[in-house]
Amino acid sequence: MNARVAFSWLLALVSALVLGLAAGAVWMVPTLYLQRALPWLALPIGWLLGKALCGWVRPAGAGTALLAALATLVAAFYVNLLTAGARIAGLMGLGLIDALRTAGFGLLLQLARLGAMTPDYIWYAIGMALAAVAAGRARPPAKTGG
């Protein structure tokens, strides 16, 4: 593997992680608005992440499917951390950033794990699989008029 290919995959990995974080932040909005967990949103978010990675970051294939599943996992992980932080902020009367900073990663991780139930993990796994399918399938070639 030459340096160009390695750098290309590193950039794709960073892009997948950033897209996953962005999707998790967007996922947090309806979660906080409805004041309950929405794990089924892993399905549309996974599909969108798969399509985004396939269309903008890497061509369709097994590597892109793995990156899409990873991005969906990051989104699910991030929305749970942010939701736990928002609950702490609401209970303590702090801003979200202050609550996240004060609680720390370890406490947020434990609270997110306590808040998630087994069916949530099933939704996340299905969303990851859907992301992998959406990113792994190659698009049929476009027909040209003629």
C-alpha positions as a LaTeX table, in Angstrom:
\begin{tabular}{lrrr}
\hline
Residue & $x$ (\AA) & $y$ (\AA) & $z$ (\AA) \\
\hline
Met1 & 0.00 & 0.00 & 0.00 \\
Asn2 & 1.51 & 3.29 & $-1.02$ \\
Ala3 & 1.23 & 6.56 & 0.88 \\
Arg4 & $-1.50$ & 7.97 & $-1.36$ \\
Val5 & $-3.83$ & 5.02 & $-0.75$ \\
Ala6 & $-3.11$ & 5.05 & 2.99 \\
Phe7 & $-3.80$ & 8.79 & 3.18 \\
Ser8 & $-6.99$ & 8.34 & 1.17 \\
Trp9 & $-8.28$ & 5.70 & 3.62 \\
Leu10 & $-7.23$ & 7.80 & 6.61 \\
Leu11 & $-9.14$ & 10.76 & 5.22 \\
Ala12 & $-12.16$ & 8.52 & 4.57 \\
Leu13 & $-12.01$ & 7.28 & 8.17 \\
Val14 & $-11.88$ & 10.82 & 9.54 \\
Ser15 & $-14.75$ & 11.81 & 7.25 \\
Ala16 & $-16.84$ & 8.86 & 8.44 \\
Leu17 & $-16.20$ & 9.76 & 12.08 \\
Val18 & $-17.10$ & 13.41 & 11.52 \\
Leu19 & $-20.24$ & 12.48 & 9.58 \\
Gly20 & $-21.20$ & 10.12 & 12.42 \\
Leu21 & $-20.75$ & 12.88 & 15.00 \\
Ala22 & $-22.82$ & 15.28 & 12.90 \\
Ala23 & $-25.57$ & 12.68 & 12.46 \\
Gly24 & $-25.58$ & 12.04 & 16.22 \\
Ala25 & $-25.99$ & 15.75 & 16.91 \\
Val26 & $-28.88$ & 15.95 & 14.44 \\
Trp27 & $-30.39$ & 12.81 & 15.98 \\
Met28 & $-30.28$ & 14.51 & 19.39 \\
Val29 & $-32.70$ & 17.28 & 18.31 \\
Pro30 & $-35.85$ & 15.11 & 17.97 \\
Thr31 & $-34.73$ & 13.02 & 20.94 \\
Leu32 & $-34.64$ & 16.04 & 23.21 \\
Tyr33 & $-37.74$ & 17.58 & 21.68 \\
Leu34 & $-39.83$ & 14.46 & 22.31 \\
Gln35 & $-38.02$ & 13.80 & 25.63 \\
Arg36 & $-37.55$ & 10.10 & 25.00 \\
Ala37 & $-35.11$ & 7.83 & 23.25 \\
Leu38 & $-35.67$ & 7.31 & 19.53 \\
Pro39 & $-33.45$ & 4.32 & 18.68 \\
Trp40 & $-35.45$ & 3.53 & 15.53 \\
Leu41 & $-33.93$ & 6.65 & 13.98 \\
Ala42 & $-30.82$ & 4.52 & 13.49 \\
Leu43 & $-32.50$ & 3.17 & 10.35 \\
Pro44 & $-32.87$ & 6.41 & 8.36 \\
Ile45 & $-29.65$ & 7.83 & 9.78 \\
Gly46 & $-27.75$ & 4.67 & 8.85 \\
Trp47 & $-29.17$ & 4.70 & 5.35 \\
Leu48 & $-28.31$ & 8.40 & 4.90 \\
Leu49 & $-24.80$ & 7.88 & 6.23 \\
Gly50 & $-24.30$ & 4.96 & 3.87 \\
Lys51 & $-25.46$ & 6.99 & 0.89 \\
Ala52 & $-23.39$ & 10.01 & 1.94 \\
Leu53 & $-20.20$ & 8.00 & 2.35 \\
Cys54 & $-20.79$ & 6.16 & $-0.91$ \\
Gly55 & $-21.56$ & 9.33 & $-2.83$ \\
Trp56 & $-19.06$ & 11.80 & $-1.38$ \\
Val57 & $-16.22$ & 9.99 & 0.38 \\
Arg58 & $-15.39$ & 6.63 & $-1.24$ \\
Pro59 & $-16.79$ & 4.58 & $-4.09$ \\
Ala60 & $-19.16$ & 1.77 & $-3.15$ \\
Gly61 & $-17.53$ & $-1.36$ & $-1.81$ \\
Ala62 & $-16.75$ & $-3.39$ & 1.26 \\
Gly63 & $-14.47$ & $-0.76$ & 2.79 \\
Thr64 & $-17.08$ & 1.94 & 2.37 \\
Ala65 & $-19.70$ & $-0.36$ & 3.90 \\
Leu66 & $-17.48$ & $-0.82$ & 6.95 \\
Leu67 & $-16.97$ & 2.93 & 7.22 \\
Ala68 & $-20.73$ & 3.53 & 6.99 \\
Ala69 & $-21.43$ & 1.00 & 9.75 \\
Leu70 & $-18.76$ & 2.66 & 11.88 \\
Ala71 & $-20.28$ & 6.10 & 11.26 \\
Thr72 & $-23.70$ & 4.82 & 12.33 \\
Leu73 & $-22.20$ & 3.34 & 15.49 \\
Val74 & $-20.51$ & 6.66 & 16.25 \\
Ala75 & $-23.82$ & 8.50 & 15.71 \\
Ala76 & $-25.67$ & 6.15 & 18.09 \\
Phe77 & $-22.91$ & 6.42 & 20.67 \\
Tyr78 & $-22.79$ & 10.21 & 20.40 \\
Val79 & $-26.54$ & 10.74 & 20.67 \\
Asn80 & $-26.58$ & 8.65 & 23.85 \\
Leu81 & $-23.72$ & 10.66 & 25.34 \\
Leu82 & $-25.33$ & 13.97 & 24.40 \\
Thr83 & $-28.71$ & 12.89 & 25.77 \\
Ala84 & $-27.12$ & 11.88 & 29.07 \\
Gly85 & $-25.36$ & 15.25 & 29.19 \\
Ala86 & $-28.60$ & 17.09 & 28.44 \\
Arg87 & $-30.36$ & 15.26 & 31.26 \\
Ile88 & $-27.59$ & 16.21 & 33.66 \\
Ala89 & $-27.80$ & 19.81 & 32.46 \\
Gly90 & $-31.55$ & 19.88 & 33.01 \\
Leu91 & $-31.35$ & 18.35 & 36.47 \\
Met92 & $-28.54$ & 20.58 & 37.68 \\
Gly93 & $-29.55$ & 23.80 & 35.97 \\
Leu94 & $-26.35$ & 24.00 & 33.93 \\
Gly95 & $-25.75$ & 24.68 & 30.29 \\
Leu96 & $-25.13$ & 21.68 & 28.06 \\
Ile97 & $-21.44$ & 22.44 & 27.54 \\
Asp98 & $-20.88$ & 23.01 & 31.26 \\
Ala99 & $-22.67$ & 19.76 & 32.10 \\
Leu100 & $-20.62$ & 17.80 & 29.54 \\
Arg101 & $-17.39$ & 19.31 & 30.82 \\
Thr102 & $-18.27$ & 18.79 & 34.49 \\
Ala103 & $-19.57$ & 15.24 & 34.13 \\
Gly104 & $-16.66$ & 13.98 & 32.07 \\
Phe105 & $-16.53$ & 11.18 & 29.56 \\
Gly106 & $-16.61$ & 8.33 & 32.08 \\
Leu107 & $-19.80$ & 9.43 & 33.82 \\
Leu108 & $-21.53$ & 10.22 & 30.54 \\
Leu109 & $-20.59$ & 6.79 & 29.23 \\
Gln110 & $-21.99$ & 5.06 & 32.32 \\
Leu111 & $-25.21$ & 7.08 & 32.20 \\
Ala112 & $-25.63$ & 6.38 & 28.49 \\
Arg113 & $-25.16$ & 2.66 & 29.14 \\
Leu114 & $-27.71$ & 2.75 & 31.97 \\
Gly115 & $-30.21$ & 4.60 & 29.80 \\
Ala116 & $-30.05$ & 2.23 & 26.84 \\
Met117 & $-32.08$ & $-0.96$ & 26.76 \\
Thr118 & $-31.57$ & $-4.16$ & 24.78 \\
Pro119 & $-34.04$ & $-3.25$ & 22.00 \\
Asp120 & $-32.06$ & $-0.04$ & 21.46 \\
Tyr121 & $-28.97$ & $-2.07$ & 20.62 \\
Ile122 & $-30.99$ & $-4.13$ & 18.17 \\
Trp123 & $-32.12$ & $-0.95$ & 16.39 \\
Tyr124 & $-28.51$ & 0.27 & 16.28 \\
Ala125 & $-27.33$ & $-3.03$ & 14.81 \\
Ile126 & $-30.04$ & $-2.95$ & 12.15 \\
Gly127 & $-29.13$ & 0.67 & 11.35 \\
Met128 & $-25.48$ & $-0.30$ & 10.99 \\
Ala129 & $-26.41$ & $-3.16$ & 8.67 \\
Leu130 & $-28.60$ & $-0.84$ & 6.60 \\
Ala131 & $-25.74$ & 1.66 & 6.36 \\
Ala132 & $-23.41$ & $-1.09$ & 5.21 \\
Val133 & $-25.88$ & $-2.25$ & 2.57 \\
Ala134 & $-26.48$ & 1.31 & 1.35 \\
Ala135 & $-22.75$ & 2.00 & 1.07 \\
Gly136 & $-21.69$ & $-1.39$ & $-0.22$ \\
Arg137 & $-23.93$ & $-1.63$ & $-3.24$ \\
Ala138 & $-22.70$ & $-0.04$ & $-6.41$ \\
Arg139 & $-25.12$ & 2.17 & $-8.27$ \\
Pro140 & $-26.15$ & 0.98 & $-11.70$ \\
Pro141 & $-24.55$ & 3.02 & $-14.48$ \\
Ala142 & $-26.63$ & 5.95 & $-15.63$ \\
Lys143 & $-28.27$ & 5.54 & $-18.99$ \\
Thr144 & $-27.38$ & 8.13 & $-21.53$ \\
Gly145 & $-29.76$ & 9.19 & $-24.20$ \\
Gly146 & $-28.86$ & 7.83 & $-27.53$ \\
\hline
\end{tabular}
